[in-house]
XYZ file of C-alpha atoms in Angstrom:
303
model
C -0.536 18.900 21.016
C -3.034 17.985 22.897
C -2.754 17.755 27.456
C -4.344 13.634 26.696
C -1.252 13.306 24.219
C 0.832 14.727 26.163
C 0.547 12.305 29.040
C 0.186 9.167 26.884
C 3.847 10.081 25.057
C 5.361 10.644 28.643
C 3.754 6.892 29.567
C 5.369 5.724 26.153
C 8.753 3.363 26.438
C 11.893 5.808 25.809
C 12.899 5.554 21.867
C 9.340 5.111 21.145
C 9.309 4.790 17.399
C 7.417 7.134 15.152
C 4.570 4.141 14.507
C 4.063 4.456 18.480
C 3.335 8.135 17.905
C 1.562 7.398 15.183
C -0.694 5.176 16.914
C -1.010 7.261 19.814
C -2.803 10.222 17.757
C -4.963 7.728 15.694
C -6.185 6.466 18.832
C -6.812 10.067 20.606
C -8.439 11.138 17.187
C -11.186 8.187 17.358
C -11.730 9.460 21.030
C -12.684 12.766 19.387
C -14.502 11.382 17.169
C -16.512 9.014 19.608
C -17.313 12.222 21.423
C -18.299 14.379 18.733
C -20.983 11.585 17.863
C -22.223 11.449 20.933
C -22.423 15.492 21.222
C -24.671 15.497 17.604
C -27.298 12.592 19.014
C -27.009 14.644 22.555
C -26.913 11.362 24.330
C -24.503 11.093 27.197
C -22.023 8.004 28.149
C -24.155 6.334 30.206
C -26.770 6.163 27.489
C -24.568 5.078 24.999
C -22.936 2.248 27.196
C -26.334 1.304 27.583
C -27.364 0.933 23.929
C -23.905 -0.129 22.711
C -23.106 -2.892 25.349
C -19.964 -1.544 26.145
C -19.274 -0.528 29.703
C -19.332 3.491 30.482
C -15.455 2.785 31.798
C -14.237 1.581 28.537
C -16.303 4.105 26.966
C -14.324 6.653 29.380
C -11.081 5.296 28.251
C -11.756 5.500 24.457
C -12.649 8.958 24.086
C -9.419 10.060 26.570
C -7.598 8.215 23.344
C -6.126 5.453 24.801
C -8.899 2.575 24.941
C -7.459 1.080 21.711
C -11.185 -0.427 20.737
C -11.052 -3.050 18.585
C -13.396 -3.127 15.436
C -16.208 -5.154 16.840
C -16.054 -2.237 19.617
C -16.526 0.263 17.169
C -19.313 -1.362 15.036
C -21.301 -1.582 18.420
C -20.637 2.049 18.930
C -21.760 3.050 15.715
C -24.550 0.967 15.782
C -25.552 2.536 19.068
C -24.393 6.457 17.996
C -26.607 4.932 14.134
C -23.683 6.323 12.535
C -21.054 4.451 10.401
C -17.820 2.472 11.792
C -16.116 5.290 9.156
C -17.216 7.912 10.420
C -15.322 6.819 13.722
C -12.118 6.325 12.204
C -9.942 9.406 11.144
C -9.568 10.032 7.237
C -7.130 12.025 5.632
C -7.862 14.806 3.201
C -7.300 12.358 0.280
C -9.821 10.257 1.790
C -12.627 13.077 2.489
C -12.208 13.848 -1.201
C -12.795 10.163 -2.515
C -16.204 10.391 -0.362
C -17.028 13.633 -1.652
C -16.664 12.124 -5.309
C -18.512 8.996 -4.437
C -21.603 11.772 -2.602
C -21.764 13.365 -5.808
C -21.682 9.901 -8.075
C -24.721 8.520 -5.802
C -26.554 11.982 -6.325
C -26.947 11.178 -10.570
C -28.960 9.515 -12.195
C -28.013 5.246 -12.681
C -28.691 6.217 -16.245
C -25.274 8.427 -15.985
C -22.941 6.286 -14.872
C -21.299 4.510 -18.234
C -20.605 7.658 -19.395
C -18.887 8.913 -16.118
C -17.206 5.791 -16.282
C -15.762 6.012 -19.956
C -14.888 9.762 -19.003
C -12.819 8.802 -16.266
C -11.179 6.027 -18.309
C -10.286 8.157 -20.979
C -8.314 11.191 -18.972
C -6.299 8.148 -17.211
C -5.447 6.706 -20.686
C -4.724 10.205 -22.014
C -2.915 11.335 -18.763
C -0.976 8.136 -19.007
C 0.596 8.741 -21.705
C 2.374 11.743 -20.794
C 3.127 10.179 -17.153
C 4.620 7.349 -17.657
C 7.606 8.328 -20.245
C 9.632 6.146 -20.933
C 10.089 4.161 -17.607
C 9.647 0.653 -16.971
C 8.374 -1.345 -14.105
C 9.197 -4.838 -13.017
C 6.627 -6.179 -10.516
C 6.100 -9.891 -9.375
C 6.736 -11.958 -5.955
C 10.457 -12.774 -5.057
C 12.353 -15.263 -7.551
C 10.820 -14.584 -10.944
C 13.867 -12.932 -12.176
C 12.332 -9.003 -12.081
C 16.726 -8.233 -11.170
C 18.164 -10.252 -13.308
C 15.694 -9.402 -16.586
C 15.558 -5.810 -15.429
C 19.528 -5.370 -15.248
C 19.020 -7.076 -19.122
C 16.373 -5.280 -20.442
C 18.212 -1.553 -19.478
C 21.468 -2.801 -20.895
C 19.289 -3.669 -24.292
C 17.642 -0.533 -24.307
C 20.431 2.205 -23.216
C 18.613 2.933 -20.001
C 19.795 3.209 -16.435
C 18.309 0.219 -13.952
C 17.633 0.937 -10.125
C 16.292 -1.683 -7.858
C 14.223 -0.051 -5.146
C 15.334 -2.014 -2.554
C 19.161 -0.807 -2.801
C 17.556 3.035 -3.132
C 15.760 2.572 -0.339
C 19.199 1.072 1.749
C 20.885 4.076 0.752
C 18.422 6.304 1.688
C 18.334 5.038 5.018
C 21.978 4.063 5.559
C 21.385 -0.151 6.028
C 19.970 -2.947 4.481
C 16.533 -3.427 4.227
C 16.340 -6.467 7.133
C 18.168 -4.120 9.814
C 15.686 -0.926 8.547
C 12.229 -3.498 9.325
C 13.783 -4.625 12.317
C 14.701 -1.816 13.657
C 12.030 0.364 12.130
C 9.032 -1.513 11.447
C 7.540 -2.236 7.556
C 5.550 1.038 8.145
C 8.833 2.493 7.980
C 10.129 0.740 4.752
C 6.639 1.394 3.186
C 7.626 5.356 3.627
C 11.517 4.704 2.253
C 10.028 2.806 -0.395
C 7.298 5.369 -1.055
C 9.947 8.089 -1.070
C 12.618 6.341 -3.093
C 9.850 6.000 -5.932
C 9.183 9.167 -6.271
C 12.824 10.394 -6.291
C 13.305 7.511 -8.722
C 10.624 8.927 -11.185
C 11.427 12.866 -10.406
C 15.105 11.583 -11.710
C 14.351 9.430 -15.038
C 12.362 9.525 -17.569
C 13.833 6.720 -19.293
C 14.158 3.671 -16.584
C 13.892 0.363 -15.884
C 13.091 -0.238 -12.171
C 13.019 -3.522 -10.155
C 10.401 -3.349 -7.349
C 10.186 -5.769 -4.295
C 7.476 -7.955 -4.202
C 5.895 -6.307 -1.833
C 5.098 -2.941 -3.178
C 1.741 -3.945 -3.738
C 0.980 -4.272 0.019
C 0.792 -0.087 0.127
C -1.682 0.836 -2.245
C -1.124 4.059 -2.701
C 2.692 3.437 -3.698
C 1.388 1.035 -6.034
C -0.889 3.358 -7.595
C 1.871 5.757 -7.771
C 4.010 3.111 -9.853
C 0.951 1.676 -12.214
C 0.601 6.084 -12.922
C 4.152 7.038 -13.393
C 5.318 3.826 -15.075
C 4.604 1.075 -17.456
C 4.582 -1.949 -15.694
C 5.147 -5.861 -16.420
C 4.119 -8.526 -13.579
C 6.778 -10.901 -14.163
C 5.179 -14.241 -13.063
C 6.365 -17.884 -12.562
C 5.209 -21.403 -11.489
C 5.411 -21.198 -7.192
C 7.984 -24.066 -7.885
C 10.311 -22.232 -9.915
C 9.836 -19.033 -7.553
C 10.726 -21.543 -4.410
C 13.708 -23.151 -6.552
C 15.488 -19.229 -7.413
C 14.789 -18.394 -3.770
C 16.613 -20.855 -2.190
C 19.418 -20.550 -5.049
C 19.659 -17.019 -4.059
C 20.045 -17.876 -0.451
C 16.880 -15.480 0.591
C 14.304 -17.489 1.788
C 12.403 -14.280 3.771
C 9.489 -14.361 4.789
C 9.576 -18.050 4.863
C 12.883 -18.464 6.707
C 12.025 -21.119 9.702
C 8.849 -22.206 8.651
C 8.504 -26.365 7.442
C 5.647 -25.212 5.292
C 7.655 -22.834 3.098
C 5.504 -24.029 -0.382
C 2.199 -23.125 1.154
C 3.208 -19.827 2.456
C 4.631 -19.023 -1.242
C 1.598 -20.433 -2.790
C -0.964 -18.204 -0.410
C 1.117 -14.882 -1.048
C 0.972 -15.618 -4.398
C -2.679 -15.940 -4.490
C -3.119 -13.170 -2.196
C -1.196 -10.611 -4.431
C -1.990 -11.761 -7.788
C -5.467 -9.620 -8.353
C -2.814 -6.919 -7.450
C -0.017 -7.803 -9.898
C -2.640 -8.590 -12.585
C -3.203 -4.474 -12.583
C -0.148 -4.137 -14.662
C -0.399 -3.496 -18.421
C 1.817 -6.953 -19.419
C 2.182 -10.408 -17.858
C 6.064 -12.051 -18.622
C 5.548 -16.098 -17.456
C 9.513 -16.513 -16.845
C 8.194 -20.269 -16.334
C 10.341 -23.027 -18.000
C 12.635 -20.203 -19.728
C 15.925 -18.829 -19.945
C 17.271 -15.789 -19.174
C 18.012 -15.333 -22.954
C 14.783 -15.962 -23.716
C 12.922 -14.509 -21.424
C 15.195 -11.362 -21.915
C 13.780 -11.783 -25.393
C 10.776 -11.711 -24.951
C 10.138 -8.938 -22.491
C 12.259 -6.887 -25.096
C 9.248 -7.419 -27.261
C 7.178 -6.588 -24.680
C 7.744 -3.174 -24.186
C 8.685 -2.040 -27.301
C 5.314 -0.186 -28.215
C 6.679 1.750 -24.846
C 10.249 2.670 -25.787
């Protein structure tokens, strides 16, 4: 570790939590990365705060890793270092291979591409197949009835049913409320992450309720779309509001007067997301019977 890390974890509040460390090394990464790009155009800080606009102090204070720039401070600083904002911003090695693939797709020819394309389409379909087994996903927001039709569906088909939220509770010992407050959603992302995989590594034949969530980590939903077949069990916001409040779970909407509107925007903000799923179940207007019937149908082709 670092001497600059060093003395920002000994400034850090006692029981920091792991996103504060977390933080604290992105930040004193982008420092080193501020510095490196001004070492390859051989400029020095004063030049830079003069072609950037940001003051020489600040400048000081981001590369020691703890000037916590904001975007707009970054773009300027790119702009002034004619670099990219992304090549300020730390990347992980799945991340440096993604650009690597995307150096070598702008290298060929235009003329190239549909058949890369179709290539690429056809070893996910074929590794798919093998992947996947014989599990079963259940995505959708809160209240269309992912529990309830998932519990139904395994007891139809002979197969066990986990809900990732209780795998995740007993992985970390409480319930999911007392793990984000005390923890942070970062936290819960990684539980969640984790009790997916242990999830898959243990069935091959499953049925698997996710929280609505999951698609707010994209590379745990990624992980589920590859490992599983997966329905996006839908419902008019109404009926989604209505089971809520039956339930007596009215998160993340607890306290707010315009509870509708909040349901409505998450909706629309995760539906592109639940759309990636291979089959849409509209629960709308249905009963459990026979909307039990007709996800049965469903996923037979899969069983």
């Amino acid at each position: 570790m670092s001497e600059t890390q060093e003395k920002r974890r000994e400034k850090a509040a006692p029981g920091a939590s792991n996103e504060s460390s977390t933080s604290i090394e992105f930040a004193v990464e982008v420092g080193r990365l501020v510095r490196r790009g001004r070492a390859r155009g051989g400029i020095t800080r004063k030049q830079l705060a003069t072609e950037s606009g940001i003051s020489e102090r600040y400048l000081a204070q981001i590369e020691g890793g703890y000037g916590n720039p904001s975007m707009t401070v970054l773009k300027a600083v790119a702009d002034a270092l004619e670099t990219s904002v992304n090549s300020l911003l730390p990347s992980d090695a799945r991340q440096e291979r993604l650009h690597r693939i995307m150096d070598l797709v702008a290298r060929m020819q235009p003329s190239d591409w549909a058949a890369l394309e179709q290539h690429i389409e056809a070893r996910l379909v074929e590794g798919a197949k093998s992947e996947r087994a014989h599990r079963i996903a259940l995505v959708g927001l809160r209240g269309a009835g992912k529990s309830t039709l998932g519990r139904d569906l395994a007891g139809r088909l002979g197969y066990p049913f986990v809900e990732l939220n209780r795998v995740v509770e007993a992985e970390y010992g409480a319930s999911i409320s007392m793990l984000i407050e005390m923890s942070g959603v970062s936290t819960f992302r990684r539980y969640e992450r984790a009790s997916l995989e242990k999830v898959i590594a243990e069935h091959d034949k499953v049925v698997i309720a996710t929280a609505g969530g999951i698609v707010s980590s994209p590379e745990t939903y990624a992980l589920l779309l590859r490992r599983a077949h997966t329905v996006w069990v839908k419902a008019q916001p109404q009926e989604h509001m209505s089971r809520v409040i039956a339930q007596g779970d009215f998160r993340p909407m607890s306290e707010n007067r315009e509870a509708m509107a909040d349901l409505v925007a998450i909706l629309d903000a995760r539906s592109s997301d639940y759309a990636q799923a291979e089959a849409e179940l509209d629960t709308s207007g249905q009963s459990v019977e026979q909307s039990g019937g007709n996800l049965l149908k469903l996923v037979q082709d899969w069983t």
